[in-house]
Amino acid sequence: MKYRHWQKTSTKNIQKIIKNKKIIGVVGASRKMGVTHICLSIANFLQSALKQDVLYIELSEDSQLLPVVGEKQINFDGHMAFSYKKVTYVLACDVEEAISLINSWQGHIVIDFADYSKNTYQVFGRCDKKIMIGSMSPWCIRDSIQIYERMKGDGMNGISIFYYQNDTKEENIFNCFFKCSMLPRPIIENPFKLKEKNFQSIIEMIL
């Protein structure tokens, strides 16, 4: 990939990202919000474009990524893990394991949350960047409102909200309910083969 022009126009934002260890957590208001796809995109952007050390934590009882990253298991600091395209993945991780990894890993961390619950909120609270993806579709609007209210009830601050579809009507409904700024979820074809046109939207998500 050719990054020359992009690097010249985004130097300040790049420095903000790579200066310190950053923990990025992404959760969906309901299933099929593209959380894993976005997490994979962020992790591979940090590694391939910014050459950062990246740990991907799949906070879930069952792994959705095993078929993607392959079956070659490695021992990573006592954890079952996989390495794919220079990103280290710890799959089907529980809360205790996630906290242990957060405390020990020195690079960037991307956490793929299967859900937001009484168990996982303590990990979400450790994230420097908290991202929620929701939808105002009739079958999802209740889930989006409920998860946002639970987050506020847990004292979560600085949550970035992204709506599922790049649709003006959905954006207006979101603004009506949440009274805060938000962006459409980036549309990325392949998180393992990112294109330069994807970079700015990923930077906006994780800053």
JSON list of C-alpha atoms in Angstrom, two decimals:
[
{"chain": "A", "resi": 1, "resn": "MET", "atom": "CA", "xyz": [0.00, 0.00, 0.00]},
{"chain": "A", "resi": 2, "resn": "LYS", "atom": "CA", "xyz": [1.13, 3.57, -0.69]},
{"chain": "A", "resi": 3, "resn": "TYR", "atom": "CA", "xyz": [0.77, 5.72, 2.44]},
{"chain": "A", "resi": 4, "resn": "ARG", "atom": "CA", "xyz": [2.89, 8.71, 1.39]},
{"chain": "A", "resi": 5, "resn": "HIS", "atom": "CA", "xyz": [0.13, 11.27, 0.71]},
{"chain": "A", "resi": 6, "resn": "TRP", "atom": "CA", "xyz": [-1.99, 10.10, 3.64]},
{"chain": "A", "resi": 7, "resn": "GLN", "atom": "CA", "xyz": [0.93, 10.38, 6.09]},
{"chain": "A", "resi": 8, "resn": "LYS", "atom": "CA", "xyz": [1.64, 13.98, 5.04]},
{"chain": "A", "resi": 9, "resn": "THR", "atom": "CA", "xyz": [-1.95, 15.05, 5.64]},
{"chain": "A", "resi": 10, "resn": "SER", "atom": "CA", "xyz": [-2.50, 13.21, 8.94]},
{"chain": "A", "resi": 11, "resn": "THR", "atom": "CA", "xyz": [0.77, 13.56, 10.88]},
{"chain": "A", "resi": 12, "resn": "LYS", "atom": "CA", "xyz": [-0.79, 15.14, 13.99]},
{"chain": "A", "resi": 13, "resn": "ASN", "atom": "CA", "xyz": [-3.54, 12.56, 14.23]},
{"chain": "A", "resi": 14, "resn": "ILE", "atom": "CA", "xyz": [-1.07, 9.72, 13.71]},
{"chain": "A", "resi": 15, "resn": "GLN", "atom": "CA", "xyz": [1.12, 11.01, 16.54]},
{"chain": "A", "resi": 16, "resn": "LYS", "atom": "CA", "xyz": [-1.89, 11.16, 18.85]},
{"chain": "A", "resi": 17, "resn": "ILE", "atom": "CA", "xyz": [-2.57, 7.50, 18.18]},
{"chain": "A", "resi": 18, "resn": "ILE", "atom": "CA", "xyz": [0.94, 6.07, 18.42]},
{"chain": "A", "resi": 19, "resn": "LYS", "atom": "CA", "xyz": [2.22, 8.17, 21.34]},
{"chain": "A", "resi": 20, "resn": "ASN", "atom": "CA", "xyz": [0.77, 6.05, 24.14]},
{"chain": "A", "resi": 21, "resn": "LYS", "atom": "CA", "xyz": [-0.72, 2.63, 24.73]},
{"chain": "A", "resi": 22, "resn": "LYS", "atom": "CA", "xyz": [-4.36, 2.83, 23.71]},
{"chain": "A", "resi": 23, "resn": "ILE", "atom": "CA", "xyz": [-7.17, 0.46, 24.68]},
{"chain": "A", "resi": 24, "resn": "ILE", "atom": "CA", "xyz": [-10.07, 0.53, 22.22]},
{"chain": "A", "resi": 25, "resn": "GLY", "atom": "CA", "xyz": [-13.33, -1.24, 23.06]},
{"chain": "A", "resi": 26, "resn": "VAL", "atom": "CA", "xyz": [-16.16, -1.79, 20.60]},
{"chain": "A", "resi": 27, "resn": "VAL", "atom": "CA", "xyz": [-19.62, -3.09, 21.49]},
{"chain": "A", "resi": 28, "resn": "GLY", "atom": "CA", "xyz": [-22.84, -3.43, 19.54]},
{"chain": "A", "resi": 29, "resn": "ALA", "atom": "CA", "xyz": [-26.28, -2.48, 20.78]},
{"chain": "A", "resi": 30, "resn": "SER", "atom": "CA", "xyz": [-27.44, -5.82, 19.39]},
{"chain": "A", "resi": 31, "resn": "ARG", "atom": "CA", "xyz": [-26.16, -8.61, 17.18]},
{"chain": "A", "resi": 32, "resn": "LYS", "atom": "CA", "xyz": [-25.07, -8.09, 13.58]},
{"chain": "A", "resi": 33, "resn": "MET", "atom": "CA", "xyz": [-23.84, -4.53, 14.09]},
{"chain": "A", "resi": 34, "resn": "GLY", "atom": "CA", "xyz": [-20.47, -5.27, 12.49]},
{"chain": "A", "resi": 35, "resn": "VAL", "atom": "CA", "xyz": [-18.48, -5.07, 15.74]},
{"chain": "A", "resi": 36, "resn": "THR", "atom": "CA", "xyz": [-15.99, -7.79, 14.84]},
{"chain": "A", "resi": 37, "resn": "HIS", "atom": "CA", "xyz": [-15.49, -6.39, 11.35]},
{"chain": "A", "resi": 38, "resn": "ILE", "atom": "CA", "xyz": [-14.71, -2.95, 12.77]},
{"chain": "A", "resi": 39, "resn": "CYS", "atom": "CA", "xyz": [-12.39, -4.39, 15.45]},
{"chain": "A", "resi": 40, "resn": "LEU", "atom": "CA", "xyz": [-10.47, -6.33, 12.83]},
{"chain": "A", "resi": 41, "resn": "SER", "atom": "CA", "xyz": [-10.18, -3.18, 10.72]},
{"chain": "A", "resi": 42, "resn": "ILE", "atom": "CA", "xyz": [-8.85, -1.11, 13.63]},
{"chain": "A", "resi": 43, "resn": "ALA", "atom": "CA", "xyz": [-6.36, -3.78, 14.70]},
{"chain": "A", "resi": 44, "resn": "ASN", "atom": "CA", "xyz": [-5.00, -4.27, 11.19]},
{"chain": "A", "resi": 45, "resn": "PHE", "atom": "CA", "xyz": [-4.83, -0.52, 10.59]},
{"chain": "A", "resi": 46, "resn": "LEU", "atom": "CA", "xyz": [-2.74, -0.04, 13.74]},
{"chain": "A", "resi": 47, "resn": "GLN", "atom": "CA", "xyz": [-0.39, -2.84, 12.73]},
{"chain": "A", "resi": 48, "resn": "SER", "atom": "CA", "xyz": [-0.13, -2.54, 8.95]},
{"chain": "A", "resi": 49, "resn": "ALA", "atom": "CA", "xyz": [-0.34, 1.23, 8.53]},
{"chain": "A", "resi": 50, "resn": "LEU", "atom": "CA", "xyz": [1.16, 2.49, 11.80]},
{"chain": "A", "resi": 51, "resn": "LYS", "atom": "CA", "xyz": [3.46, -0.50, 12.54]},
{"chain": "A", "resi": 52, "resn": "GLN", "atom": "CA", "xyz": [2.24, -0.77, 16.14]},
{"chain": "A", "resi": 53, "resn": "ASP", "atom": "CA", "xyz": [2.19, -3.82, 18.40]},
{"chain": "A", "resi": 54, "resn": "VAL", "atom": "CA", "xyz": [-1.46, -4.87, 18.60]},
{"chain": "A", "resi": 55, "resn": "LEU", "atom": "CA", "xyz": [-3.33, -7.31, 20.83]},
{"chain": "A", "resi": 56, "resn": "TYR", "atom": "CA", "xyz": [-6.86, -8.31, 19.87]},
{"chain": "A", "resi": 57, "resn": "ILE", "atom": "CA", "xyz": [-9.04, -9.56, 22.73]},
{"chain": "A", "resi": 58, "resn": "GLU", "atom": "CA", "xyz": [-12.26, -11.35, 21.84]},
{"chain": "A", "resi": 59, "resn": "LEU", "atom": "CA", "xyz": [-14.35, -10.99, 24.99]},
{"chain": "A", "resi": 60, "resn": "SER", "atom": "CA", "xyz": [-16.83, -13.77, 24.33]},
{"chain": "A", "resi": 61, "resn": "GLU", "atom": "CA", "xyz": [-17.75, -17.26, 25.50]},
{"chain": "A", "resi": 62, "resn": "ASP", "atom": "CA", "xyz": [-17.49, -18.64, 21.97]},
{"chain": "A", "resi": 63, "resn": "SER", "atom": "CA", "xyz": [-14.99, -17.56, 19.34]},
{"chain": "A", "resi": 64, "resn": "GLN", "atom": "CA", "xyz": [-16.28, -16.13, 16.07]},
{"chain": "A", "resi": 65, "resn": "LEU", "atom": "CA", "xyz": [-12.75, -15.63, 14.77]},
{"chain": "A", "resi": 66, "resn": "LEU", "atom": "CA", "xyz": [-11.24, -19.10, 14.92]},
{"chain": "A", "resi": 67, "resn": "PRO", "atom": "CA", "xyz": [-12.14, -19.90, 11.29]},
{"chain": "A", "resi": 68, "resn": "VAL", "atom": "CA", "xyz": [-10.60, -16.57, 10.22]},
{"chain": "A", "resi": 69, "resn": "VAL", "atom": "CA", "xyz": [-7.27, -16.62, 12.03]},
{"chain": "A", "resi": 70, "resn": "GLY", "atom": "CA", "xyz": [-6.61, -20.31, 11.54]},
{"chain": "A", "resi": 71, "resn": "GLU", "atom": "CA", "xyz": [-5.98, -23.19, 13.89]},
{"chain": "A", "resi": 72, "resn": "LYS", "atom": "CA", "xyz": [-2.29, -22.66, 14.62]},
{"chain": "A", "resi": 73, "resn": "GLN", "atom": "CA", "xyz": [-2.31, -22.16, 18.36]},
{"chain": "A", "resi": 74, "resn": "ILE", "atom": "CA", "xyz": [0.47, -20.34, 20.18]},
{"chain": "A", "resi": 75, "resn": "ASN", "atom": "CA", "xyz": [1.22, -19.90, 23.87]},
{"chain": "A", "resi": 76, "resn": "PHE", "atom": "CA", "xyz": [1.10, -16.20, 24.60]},
{"chain": "A", "resi": 77, "resn": "ASP", "atom": "CA", "xyz": [2.16, -15.48, 28.17]},
{"chain": "A", "resi": 78, "resn": "GLY", "atom": "CA", "xyz": [0.18, -18.50, 29.36]},
{"chain": "A", "resi": 79, "resn": "HIS", "atom": "CA", "xyz": [-2.87, -17.70, 27.24]},
{"chain": "A", "resi": 80, "resn": "MET", "atom": "CA", "xyz": [-4.21, -19.59, 24.26]},
{"chain": "A", "resi": 81, "resn": "ALA", "atom": "CA", "xyz": [-3.66, -17.28, 21.32]},
{"chain": "A", "resi": 82, "resn": "PHE", "atom": "CA", "xyz": [-3.19, -17.03, 17.58]},
{"chain": "A", "resi": 83, "resn": "SER", "atom": "CA", "xyz": [-1.06, -14.80, 15.41]},
{"chain": "A", "resi": 84, "resn": "TYR", "atom": "CA", "xyz": [-2.29, -13.60, 12.05]},
{"chain": "A", "resi": 85, "resn": "LYS", "atom": "CA", "xyz": [-0.72, -10.87, 9.92]},
{"chain": "A", "resi": 86, "resn": "LYS", "atom": "CA", "xyz": [1.38, -9.80, 12.94]},
{"chain": "A", "resi": 87, "resn": "VAL", "atom": "CA", "xyz": [-1.65, -9.18, 15.19]},
{"chain": "A", "resi": 88, "resn": "THR", "atom": "CA", "xyz": [-1.92, -11.35, 18.30]},
{"chain": "A", "resi": 89, "resn": "TYR", "atom": "CA", "xyz": [-5.43, -12.67, 18.99]},
{"chain": "A", "resi": 90, "resn": "VAL", "atom": "CA", "xyz": [-6.67, -14.04, 22.31]},
{"chain": "A", "resi": 91, "resn": "LEU", "atom": "CA", "xyz": [-9.97, -15.71, 21.51]},
{"chain": "A", "resi": 92, "resn": "ALA", "atom": "CA", "xyz": [-13.02, -16.58, 23.64]},
{"chain": "A", "resi": 93, "resn": "CYS", "atom": "CA", "xyz": [-11.54, -14.59, 26.51]},
{"chain": "A", "resi": 94, "resn": "ASP", "atom": "CA", "xyz": [-13.28, -14.11, 29.87]},
{"chain": "A", "resi": 95, "resn": "VAL", "atom": "CA", "xyz": [-13.26, -10.96, 32.01]},
{"chain": "A", "resi": 96, "resn": "GLU", "atom": "CA", "xyz": [-10.50, -12.05, 34.36]},
{"chain": "A", "resi": 97, "resn": "GLU", "atom": "CA", "xyz": [-8.25, -13.01, 31.46]},
{"chain": "A", "resi": 98, "resn": "ALA", "atom": "CA", "xyz": [-8.98, -9.74, 29.66]},
{"chain": "A", "resi": 99, "resn": "ILE", "atom": "CA", "xyz": [-8.01, -7.67, 32.70]},
{"chain": "A", "resi": 100, "resn": "SER", "atom": "CA", "xyz": [-4.79, -9.66, 33.09]},
{"chain": "A", "resi": 101, "resn": "LEU", "atom": "CA", "xyz": [-3.90, -9.01, 29.45]},
{"chain": "A", "resi": 102, "resn": "ILE", "atom": "CA", "xyz": [-4.71, -5.30, 29.72]},
{"chain": "A", "resi": 103, "resn": "ASN", "atom": "CA", "xyz": [-2.37, -5.03, 32.69]},
{"chain": "A", "resi": 104, "resn": "SER", "atom": "CA", "xyz": [0.53, -6.83, 31.00]},
{"chain": "A", "resi": 105, "resn": "TRP", "atom": "CA", "xyz": [0.42, -5.79, 27.32]},
{"chain": "A", "resi": 106, "resn": "GLN", "atom": "CA", "xyz": [2.50, -2.72, 26.48]},
{"chain": "A", "resi": 107, "resn": "GLY", "atom": "CA", "xyz": [1.14, -1.98, 23.00]},
{"chain": "A", "resi": 108, "resn": "HIS", "atom": "CA", "xyz": [-2.30, -1.11, 21.66]},
{"chain": "A", "resi": 109, "resn": "ILE", "atom": "CA", "xyz": [-5.29, -3.29, 22.54]},
{"chain": "A", "resi": 110, "resn": "VAL", "atom": "CA", "xyz": [-8.51, -3.76, 20.58]},
{"chain": "A", "resi": 111, "resn": "ILE", "atom": "CA", "xyz": [-11.33, -5.43, 22.52]},
{"chain": "A", "resi": 112, "resn": "ASP", "atom": "CA", "xyz": [-14.22, -7.05, 20.67]},
{"chain": "A", "resi": 113, "resn": "PHE", "atom": "CA", "xyz": [-17.15, -7.15, 23.12]},
{"chain": "A", "resi": 114, "resn": "ALA", "atom": "CA", "xyz": [-19.78, -9.80, 22.46]},
{"chain": "A", "resi": 115, "resn": "ASP", "atom": "CA", "xyz": [-22.11, -7.84, 24.74]},
{"chain": "A", "resi": 116, "resn": "TYR", "atom": "CA", "xyz": [-22.31, -5.22, 27.46]},
{"chain": "A", "resi": 117, "resn": "SER", "atom": "CA", "xyz": [-23.29, -6.71, 30.82]},
{"chain": "A", "resi": 118, "resn": "LYS", "atom": "CA", "xyz": [-22.66, -6.59, 34.55]},
{"chain": "A", "resi": 119, "resn": "ASN", "atom": "CA", "xyz": [-19.59, -8.74, 33.95]},
{"chain": "A", "resi": 120, "resn": "THR", "atom": "CA", "xyz": [-18.08, -6.99, 30.93]},
{"chain": "A", "resi": 121, "resn": "TYR", "atom": "CA", "xyz": [-18.73, -3.36, 31.93]},
{"chain": "A", "resi": 122, "resn": "GLN", "atom": "CA", "xyz": [-15.64, -3.33, 34.16]},
{"chain": "A", "resi": 123, "resn": "VAL", "atom": "CA", "xyz": [-13.48, -4.14, 31.12]},
{"chain": "A", "resi": 124, "resn": "PHE", "atom": "CA", "xyz": [-15.31, -1.58, 28.98]},
{"chain": "A", "resi": 125, "resn": "GLY", "atom": "CA", "xyz": [-14.59, 0.99, 31.67]},
{"chain": "A", "resi": 126, "resn": "ARG", "atom": "CA", "xyz": [-10.85, 0.35, 31.27]},
{"chain": "A", "resi": 127, "resn": "CYS", "atom": "CA", "xyz": [-10.95, 1.36, 27.62]},
{"chain": "A", "resi": 128, "resn": "ASP", "atom": "CA", "xyz": [-9.43, 4.69, 26.60]},
{"chain": "A", "resi": 129, "resn": "LYS", "atom": "CA", "xyz": [-11.76, 4.76, 23.61]},
{"chain": "A", "resi": 130, "resn": "LYS", "atom": "CA", "xyz": [-15.29, 3.42, 24.06]},
{"chain": "A", "resi": 131, "resn": "ILE", "atom": "CA", "xyz": [-17.28, 2.79, 20.90]},
{"chain": "A", "resi": 132, "resn": "MET", "atom": "CA", "xyz": [-20.90, 1.71, 20.59]},
{"chain": "A", "resi": 133, "resn": "ILE", "atom": "CA", "xyz": [-22.49, 0.76, 17.28]},
{"chain": "A", "resi": 134, "resn": "GLY", "atom": "CA", "xyz": [-26.26, 0.95, 17.18]},
{"chain": "A", "resi": 135, "resn": "SER", "atom": "CA", "xyz": [-29.20, 1.23, 14.85]},
{"chain": "A", "resi": 136, "resn": "MET", "atom": "CA", "xyz": [-32.48, 3.07, 14.79]},
{"chain": "A", "resi": 137, "resn": "SER", "atom": "CA", "xyz": [-34.13, 0.38, 12.69]},
{"chain": "A", "resi": 138, "resn": "PRO", "atom": "CA", "xyz": [-37.49, -0.64, 14.22]},
{"chain": "A", "resi": 139, "resn": "TRP", "atom": "CA", "xyz": [-36.10, -4.00, 15.37]},
{"chain": "A", "resi": 140, "resn": "CYS", "atom": "CA", "xyz": [-32.97, -2.43, 16.95]},
{"chain": "A", "resi": 141, "resn": "ILE", "atom": "CA", "xyz": [-34.03, 0.94, 18.37]},
{"chain": "A", "resi": 142, "resn": "ARG", "atom": "CA", "xyz": [-35.03, -0.48, 21.76]},
{"chain": "A", "resi": 143, "resn": "ASP", "atom": "CA", "xyz": [-31.66, -2.26, 22.13]},
{"chain": "A", "resi": 144, "resn": "SER", "atom": "CA", "xyz": [-29.74, 0.92, 21.24]},
{"chain": "A", "resi": 145, "resn": "ILE", "atom": "CA", "xyz": [-31.60, 3.01, 23.80]},
{"chain": "A", "resi": 146, "resn": "GLN", "atom": "CA", "xyz": [-31.32, 0.37, 26.54]},
{"chain": "A", "resi": 147, "resn": "ILE", "atom": "CA", "xyz": [-27.59, -0.19, 26.20]},
{"chain": "A", "resi": 148, "resn": "TYR", "atom": "CA", "xyz": [-26.91, 3.54, 26.16]},
{"chain": "A", "resi": 149, "resn": "GLU", "atom": "CA", "xyz": [-29.00, 4.04, 29.30]},
{"chain": "A", "resi": 150, "resn": "ARG", "atom": "CA", "xyz": [-27.15, 1.18, 31.04]},
{"chain": "A", "resi": 151, "resn": "MET", "atom": "CA", "xyz": [-23.80, 2.73, 30.13]},
{"chain": "A", "resi": 152, "resn": "LYS", "atom": "CA", "xyz": [-24.87, 6.09, 31.57]},
{"chain": "A", "resi": 153, "resn": "GLY", "atom": "CA", "xyz": [-26.11, 4.31, 34.68]},
{"chain": "A", "resi": 154, "resn": "ASP", "atom": "CA", "xyz": [-22.67, 2.74, 35.12]},
{"chain": "A", "resi": 155, "resn": "GLY", "atom": "CA", "xyz": [-21.05, 6.17, 34.96]},
{"chain": "A", "resi": 156, "resn": "MET", "atom": "CA", "xyz": [-19.49, 5.68, 31.54]},
{"chain": "A", "resi": 157, "resn": "ASN", "atom": "CA", "xyz": [-18.28, 8.91, 29.96]},
{"chain": "A", "resi": 158, "resn": "GLY", "atom": "CA", "xyz": [-16.97, 9.77, 26.53]},
{"chain": "A", "resi": 159, "resn": "ILE", "atom": "CA", "xyz": [-18.71, 7.02, 24.58]},
{"chain": "A", "resi": 160, "resn": "SER", "atom": "CA", "xyz": [-18.56, 7.47, 20.82]},
{"chain": "A", "resi": 161, "resn": "ILE", "atom": "CA", "xyz": [-21.72, 6.35, 19.04]},
{"chain": "A", "resi": 162, "resn": "PHE", "atom": "CA", "xyz": [-21.74, 5.15, 15.46]},
{"chain": "A", "resi": 163, "resn": "TYR", "atom": "CA", "xyz": [-24.94, 4.32, 13.65]},
{"chain": "A", "resi": 164, "resn": "TYR", "atom": "CA", "xyz": [-25.11, 1.18, 11.58]},
{"chain": "A", "resi": 165, "resn": "GLN", "atom": "CA", "xyz": [-26.28, 2.55, 8.25]},
{"chain": "A", "resi": 166, "resn": "ASN", "atom": "CA", "xyz": [-25.10, 5.67, 6.46]},
{"chain": "A", "resi": 167, "resn": "ASP", "atom": "CA", "xyz": [-28.61, 7.04, 6.26]},
{"chain": "A", "resi": 168, "resn": "THR", "atom": "CA", "xyz": [-29.74, 10.61, 6.93]},
{"chain": "A", "resi": 169, "resn": "LYS", "atom": "CA", "xyz": [-33.06, 9.51, 8.44]},
{"chain": "A", "resi": 170, "resn": "GLU", "atom": "CA", "xyz": [-31.31, 7.20, 10.88]},
{"chain": "A", "resi": 171, "resn": "GLU", "atom": "CA", "xyz": [-28.84, 9.93, 11.81]},
{"chain": "A", "resi": 172, "resn": "ASN", "atom": "CA", "xyz": [-31.70, 12.34, 12.58]},
{"chain": "A", "resi": 173, "resn": "ILE", "atom": "CA", "xyz": [-33.43, 9.79, 14.80]},
{"chain": "A", "resi": 174, "resn": "PHE", "atom": "CA", "xyz": [-30.17, 9.16, 16.66]},
{"chain": "A", "resi": 175, "resn": "ASN", "atom": "CA", "xyz": [-29.68, 12.87, 17.23]},
{"chain": "A", "resi": 176, "resn": "CYS", "atom": "CA", "xyz": [-33.21, 13.14, 18.58]},
{"chain": "A", "resi": 177, "resn": "PHE", "atom": "CA", "xyz": [-32.71, 10.35, 21.15]},
{"chain": "A", "resi": 178, "resn": "PHE", "atom": "CA", "xyz": [-29.08, 10.75, 22.21]},
{"chain": "A", "resi": 179, "resn": "LYS", "atom": "CA", "xyz": [-28.44, 14.49, 21.81]},
{"chain": "A", "resi": 180, "resn": "CYS", "atom": "CA", "xyz": [-24.77, 13.94, 20.97]},
{"chain": "A", "resi": 181, "resn": "SER", "atom": "CA", "xyz": [-22.45, 13.86, 17.98]},
{"chain": "A", "resi": 182, "resn": "MET", "atom": "CA", "xyz": [-22.08, 10.62, 16.07]},
{"chain": "A", "resi": 183, "resn": "LEU", "atom": "CA", "xyz": [-20.83, 9.24, 12.79]},
{"chain": "A", "resi": 184, "resn": "PRO", "atom": "CA", "xyz": [-21.90, 6.49, 10.41]},
{"chain": "A", "resi": 185, "resn": "ARG", "atom": "CA", "xyz": [-20.09, 3.20, 10.88]},
{"chain": "A", "resi": 186, "resn": "PRO", "atom": "CA", "xyz": [-17.27, 3.01, 8.29]},
{"chain": "A", "resi": 187, "resn": "ILE", "atom": "CA", "xyz": [-17.92, 0.69, 5.37]},
{"chain": "A", "resi": 188, "resn": "ILE", "atom": "CA", "xyz": [-14.79, -1.42, 4.89]},
{"chain": "A", "resi": 189, "resn": "GLU", "atom": "CA", "xyz": [-14.75, -4.23, 2.38]},
{"chain": "A", "resi": 190, "resn": "ASN", "atom": "CA", "xyz": [-11.91, -6.31, 3.80]},
{"chain": "A", "resi": 191, "resn": "PRO", "atom": "CA", "xyz": [-10.32, -5.56, 7.20]},
{"chain": "A", "resi": 192, "resn": "PHE", "atom": "CA", "xyz": [-7.22, -7.56, 6.22]},
{"chain": "A", "resi": 193, "resn": "LYS", "atom": "CA", "xyz": [-6.71, -5.60, 2.99]},
{"chain": "A", "resi": 194, "resn": "LEU", "atom": "CA", "xyz": [-7.35, -2.02, 3.98]},
{"chain": "A", "resi": 195, "resn": "LYS", "atom": "CA", "xyz": [-7.35, 0.74, 1.40]},
{"chain": "A", "resi": 196, "resn": "GLU", "atom": "CA", "xyz": [-6.06, 4.25, 1.91]},
{"chain": "A", "resi": 197, "resn": "LYS", "atom": "CA", "xyz": [-9.58, 5.63, 1.55]},
{"chain": "A", "resi": 198, "resn": "ASN", "atom": "CA", "xyz": [-10.49, 3.73, 4.77]},
{"chain": "A", "resi": 199, "resn": "PHE", "atom": "CA", "xyz": [-7.76, 5.31, 6.91]},
{"chain": "A", "resi": 200, "resn": "GLN", "atom": "CA", "xyz": [-9.38, 8.62, 7.78]},
{"chain": "A", "resi": 201, "resn": "SER", "atom": "CA", "xyz": [-12.63, 7.03, 8.98]},
{"chain": "A", "resi": 202, "resn": "ILE", "atom": "CA", "xyz": [-10.67, 4.61, 11.19]},
{"chain": "A", "resi": 203, "resn": "ILE", "atom": "CA", "xyz": [-8.59, 7.48, 12.60]},
{"chain": "A", "resi": 204, "resn": "GLU", "atom": "CA", "xyz": [-11.81, 9.36, 13.44]},
{"chain": "A", "resi": 205, "resn": "MET", "atom": "CA", "xyz": [-13.11, 6.32, 15.29]},
{"chain": "A", "resi": 206, "resn": "ILE", "atom": "CA", "xyz": [-10.09, 5.79, 17.53]},
{"chain": "A", "resi": 207, "resn": "LEU", "atom": "CA", "xyz": [-8.92, 9.33, 18.32]}
]
